[in-house]
């Protein structure tokens, strides 16, 4: 099996990754463990409206601020394959796209946390990942 085939298989089955971002204010490298979802080949990082997963006001997420300030980051697989891939993040702002993402079977966990679909659509961080360089072939 080629490296790209192994990576594509990991992107289809794994959930937990590390992202290595550049700090929005400090410029320092920051590592955050986070989940990702594969929606028909689209790699999505999302979360709940509140950072702690519970009800309440939306909390700032440093990882999101970092990706907005510096969209290029490292997407580090660590379950079935250990490999850091160069990537670029794009915040999903289109309401219809956000609704489709948060309605997908792959994001059911977020809906099961007590948030309405409307709360998830308006308040959740949702970022699409595109791989760059030699790994662009992994993009749908």
Coordinates of C-alpha atoms in Angstrom, one line a residue:
X1 CA 0.0 0.0 0.0
X2 CA 1.4 3.4 -0.9
X3 CA 1.8 6.2 1.6
X4 CA -1.1 8.2 0.0
X5 CA -3.4 5.1 0.2
X6 CA -2.5 4.6 3.9
X7 CA -3.2 8.3 4.6
X8 CA -6.5 8.2 2.7
X9 CA -7.5 5.1 4.7
X10 CA -6.6 6.9 8.0
X11 CA -8.6 10.0 6.9
X12 CA -11.6 7.7 6.4
X13 CA -11.4 5.9 9.7
X14 CA -9.5 7.9 12.3
X15 CA -11.0 10.7 14.5
X16 CA -8.4 12.2 16.8
X17 CA -5.5 14.3 15.6
X18 CA -3.2 17.0 16.8
X19 CA -3.1 20.3 15.0
X20 CA 0.0 22.4 15.2
X21 CA -0.9 26.1 14.6
X22 CA 0.9 29.4 14.9
X23 CA -0.3 31.5 17.7
X24 CA -2.4 34.5 16.6
X25 CA -0.8 36.8 19.1
X26 CA 2.5 35.2 20.1
X27 CA 3.5 33.6 16.8
X28 CA 4.6 30.5 18.7
X29 CA 3.7 27.0 17.6
X30 CA 0.8 25.5 19.5
X31 CA -0.4 21.9 19.6
X32 CA -4.0 21.1 20.2
X33 CA -5.6 17.6 20.3
X34 CA -8.9 17.7 18.5
X35 CA -11.4 15.6 16.5
X36 CA -12.0 15.8 12.8
X37 CA -14.7 14.4 10.6
X38 CA -14.6 13.1 7.1
X39 CA -17.8 14.1 5.2
X40 CA -17.7 12.4 1.8
X41 CA -14.1 13.3 1.4
X42 CA -14.3 16.8 3.0
X43 CA -12.1 17.0 6.1
X44 CA -13.9 19.1 8.7
X45 CA -12.8 20.3 12.2
X46 CA -15.8 21.5 14.2
X47 CA -16.9 21.9 17.8
X48 CA -19.9 22.8 20.0
X49 CA -21.0 26.4 20.5
X50 CA -19.4 26.4 24.0
X51 CA -15.8 25.2 24.2
X52 CA -16.5 22.9 27.1
X53 CA -19.3 21.0 25.3
X54 CA -21.9 22.2 27.8
X55 CA -24.6 24.8 27.7
X56 CA -23.6 28.4 28.3
X57 CA -21.8 31.2 26.6
X58 CA -19.5 30.6 23.7
X59 CA -15.9 30.5 24.8
X60 CA -12.9 31.7 22.8
X61 CA -11.0 28.9 21.1
X62 CA -7.4 29.7 20.7
X63 CA -7.0 27.0 18.0
X64 CA -9.7 28.8 15.9
X65 CA -8.1 32.2 16.4
X66 CA -4.8 30.8 15.4
X67 CA -6.2 29.3 12.2
X68 CA -7.9 32.5 11.3
X69 CA -4.7 34.5 11.8
X70 CA -2.4 31.8 10.2
X71 CA -4.4 29.4 8.1
X72 CA -1.5 27.1 7.2
X73 CA -0.9 24.5 9.9
X74 CA 0.1 20.9 10.5
X75 CA -2.6 18.2 10.6
X76 CA -1.1 15.3 12.6
X77 CA -2.7 11.9 12.3
X78 CA -1.9 9.7 15.3
X79 CA -4.2 6.7 15.4
X80 CA -3.8 4.2 12.6
X81 CA -1.0 6.2 11.0
X82 CA 1.5 8.7 12.5
X83 CA 2.1 11.5 10.0
X84 CA 1.9 15.3 10.1
X85 CA 0.5 16.8 6.9
X86 CA 0.8 20.4 5.7
X87 CA -2.6 21.9 5.4
X88 CA -4.6 25.1 5.1
X89 CA -7.8 25.9 7.0
X90 CA -10.8 27.7 5.7
X91 CA -13.6 28.8 8.1
X92 CA -17.0 27.7 6.8
X93 CA -19.2 30.8 6.9
X94 CA -22.0 29.8 4.4
X95 CA -25.1 29.1 6.5
X96 CA -26.4 26.3 4.1
X97 CA -23.0 24.6 4.1
X98 CA -22.8 24.9 8.0
X99 CA -26.3 23.4 8.3
X100 CA -25.4 20.5 5.9
X101 CA -22.2 19.8 7.9
X102 CA -23.9 19.9 11.3
X103 CA -26.8 17.7 10.0
X104 CA -24.5 15.0 8.6
X105 CA -24.5 11.6 10.2
X106 CA -20.8 12.1 11.0
X107 CA -21.6 15.1 13.3
X108 CA -24.3 13.3 15.3
X109 CA -22.2 13.5 18.5
X110 CA -22.5 17.3 18.4
X111 CA -26.2 17.2 18.0
X112 CA -26.5 14.8 20.9
X113 CA -24.9 17.2 23.4
X114 CA -28.1 19.1 23.9
X115 CA -27.6 21.8 21.3
X116 CA -30.3 22.6 18.7
X117 CA -29.3 22.3 15.1
X118 CA -29.7 26.1 14.9
X119 CA -27.4 26.6 17.8
X120 CA -24.8 24.4 16.2
X121 CA -25.1 26.2 12.8
X122 CA -24.8 29.7 14.3
X123 CA -22.4 29.1 17.2
X124 CA -20.0 26.2 16.3
X125 CA -16.5 26.6 15.0
X126 CA -16.4 24.8 11.6
X127 CA -13.3 24.7 9.5
X128 CA -12.5 22.8 6.3
X129 CA -9.1 21.4 5.9
X130 CA -7.3 21.2 2.5
X131 CA -4.0 19.5 2.3
X132 CA -1.2 21.3 0.5
X133 CA 2.1 20.4 -1.2
X134 CA 2.7 16.8 -2.0
X135 CA -0.5 15.8 -0.1
X136 CA -3.0 17.8 -2.2
X137 CA -4.0 14.6 -3.8
X138 CA -5.8 13.7 -0.6
X139 CA -8.3 16.5 -1.1
X140 CA -11.7 15.5 -2.6

